[in-house]
Amino acid sequence: MRSRRDFLKLAALFSAAGALPLLQACGRQAAQNPAAPLRIGYLPITDATPLLVAHGQGLFAKHGVEVAKPVLFRSWASLVEAFLSGQVNLIHLLSPMSIWARYGSASPIKVVMWNHMAGSALTVAPEIDNVSALAGKTVAIPFWYSIHNVVLQKILRENGLRVVEKNPQAGEVRLSVMAPSDMVAALANRAIAGFIVAEPFNAVAESKGVGKVLRFSGDVWRDHACCVTLMQEHDINQRPEWVQSVVTALVEAQVFAAQHRADTALMLSKQGSHQYTPHEEKVLQKVLAPTPDAWAHYSASGIIRHPEWQQSRIDFQPYPYPSYTEKLVEMLKQTHIAGVNRFLDALDPAQVAQDLVDDRFVKQAVIQGGHQAVFKLNGWTRTETIVV
């Protein structure tokens, strides 16, 4: 019920009428305080890593950006509401949700960089050994507009399974939107047969012995983005130097996270000095810094089908390839999404990639910092690889 309320709330927010009063409030705040400090909003998942590392490592201050303590939100709906109304001005958001925000309500938001890559998995009950065994069962997703839903439905289609929203029969899988914090318990009590979500909930299910990873999302869509970093269009237009400093700090945070994984796990954990998330350090270590033997096990057991891709459980690369946004729009049109989503039909993938994303700041940060090698960037284009 909580997830359904969140979805309905977002559906209202991502309409022209629902977004208008929030956007008006945001405009008033911007007019009254055009030099407002950086205010970060986040959910307690590993998707928020660069935002929290940049704060914890003092990287915003290093670049002259005044920043308030990051604000933890418990749902996407509350995070989005705070962002659209101007209570926070920097957030991470599920990449498909950014498309919904921009084109469902014409919200003046921009993707300025990727937040992270991969970092999600399909986790199932211990007795389920293949995707076909999910027929007739229920799998939880964090949101209809999520890369998790897109990847899962691609996996199901390739295995001859059809998606339904209730009463799954033979050859069907019911998808249910559920808060990530509820998924492990739901799997343990057999209310669901599996879930696909961001870390560390997959690692939590493994640690508790109530579930096992069946597929990693990054082993289906190579180097895919999960969450993106959003800022307000008025900040980009009115104080681009400030935006550049914010993005530069975030890029440096991704460099740190990629090169200091164990330290990052501690920083994000409840054992860390900031207590950014309620998660145990040992669980976050499984995600950010798995042992070579543990990672090799996934390949040896066939959970990882494409070891030649050399994926990490979660990885960091900030440049938002246009090809990803284009392919995401195409995939969303093939994906079952509840609610009113007719706006997707009119979207041109190439136009969305150009309009939604502003890559000027991240490109400058990468070049000036000399970070191309760290992020394995060989130019600014690529071809998307999706193989189930």
Short mmCIF file of N, CA and C in Angstrom, two decimals, residues 24 28 34 39 52 93 97 119 122 153 169 173 192 293 297 314 321 339 343 355 360 370 381:
data_model
loop_
_atom_site.label_atom_id
_atom_site.label_comp_id
_atom_site.label_asym_id
_atom_site.label_seq_id
_atom_site.Cartn_x
_atom_site.Cartn_y
_atom_site.Cartn_z
N GLN A 24 6.32 26.57 -9.01
CA GLN A 24 6.17 27.98 -8.65
C GLN A 24 6.87 28.28 -7.34
N ARG A 28 10.05 30.86 -6.73
CA ARG A 28 10.10 31.92 -5.72
C ARG A 28 11.35 31.80 -4.87
N PRO A 34 19.14 33.56 -4.99
CA PRO A 34 19.78 33.01 -6.19
C PRO A 34 21.12 32.33 -5.92
N ARG A 39 22.00 21.84 -1.49
CA ARG A 39 21.18 21.01 -0.60
C ARG A 39 20.91 19.68 -1.29
N LEU A 52 27.14 11.41 -1.52
CA LEU A 52 27.53 11.29 -0.12
C LEU A 52 29.04 11.32 0.05
N LEU A 93 18.30 10.17 -9.13
CA LEU A 93 16.97 9.71 -9.50
C LEU A 93 17.10 8.57 -10.50
N MET A 97 12.85 7.52 -14.46
CA MET A 97 12.02 8.48 -13.75
C MET A 97 12.36 9.91 -14.18
N GLY A 119 25.02 -2.03 -10.17
CA GLY A 119 24.60 -1.88 -8.79
C GLY A 119 23.22 -2.41 -8.48
N LEU A 122 18.76 -9.22 -9.78
CA LEU A 122 17.54 -9.99 -9.60
C LEU A 122 17.84 -11.06 -8.56
N GLN A 153 11.93 -7.02 -17.39
CA GLN A 153 10.98 -7.39 -18.44
C GLN A 153 11.69 -7.89 -19.70
N GLN A 169 -0.83 -16.59 -14.20
CA GLN A 169 -1.10 -17.96 -14.62
C GLN A 169 0.17 -18.56 -15.20
N VAL A 173 4.24 -13.74 -15.11
CA VAL A 173 4.87 -13.29 -13.87
C VAL A 173 4.19 -12.00 -13.44
N ILE A 192 6.71 -12.93 -1.92
CA ILE A 192 7.17 -12.79 -3.30
C ILE A 192 8.20 -13.89 -3.56
N ASP A 293 37.41 -14.09 -4.69
CA ASP A 293 36.80 -15.42 -4.66
C ASP A 293 35.28 -15.34 -4.73
N HIS A 297 32.95 -16.72 -7.86
CA HIS A 297 31.88 -17.70 -7.66
C HIS A 297 30.70 -17.43 -8.57
N ILE A 314 29.04 -2.91 -8.51
CA ILE A 314 28.64 -1.53 -8.74
C ILE A 314 29.88 -0.81 -9.24
N TYR A 321 26.39 8.80 -21.74
CA TYR A 321 26.40 8.51 -23.18
C TYR A 321 25.02 8.75 -23.79
N GLY A 339 -0.30 2.83 -15.19
CA GLY A 339 -0.68 4.23 -15.17
C GLY A 339 -0.73 4.84 -16.56
N PHE A 343 2.63 9.72 -22.95
CA PHE A 343 3.66 10.68 -23.37
C PHE A 343 4.87 9.96 -23.99
N ASP A 355 17.87 16.84 -25.28
CA ASP A 355 17.11 17.81 -24.47
C ASP A 355 17.21 17.54 -22.97
N ARG A 360 27.83 19.18 -20.65
CA ARG A 360 28.96 20.11 -20.74
C ARG A 360 29.83 20.09 -19.48
N GLY A 370 41.74 14.98 -15.94
CA GLY A 370 42.50 13.89 -16.54
C GLY A 370 42.00 12.52 -16.10
N THR A 381 31.26 8.53 -27.36
CA THR A 381 30.18 7.72 -27.95
C THR A 381 30.45 6.25 -27.69
#
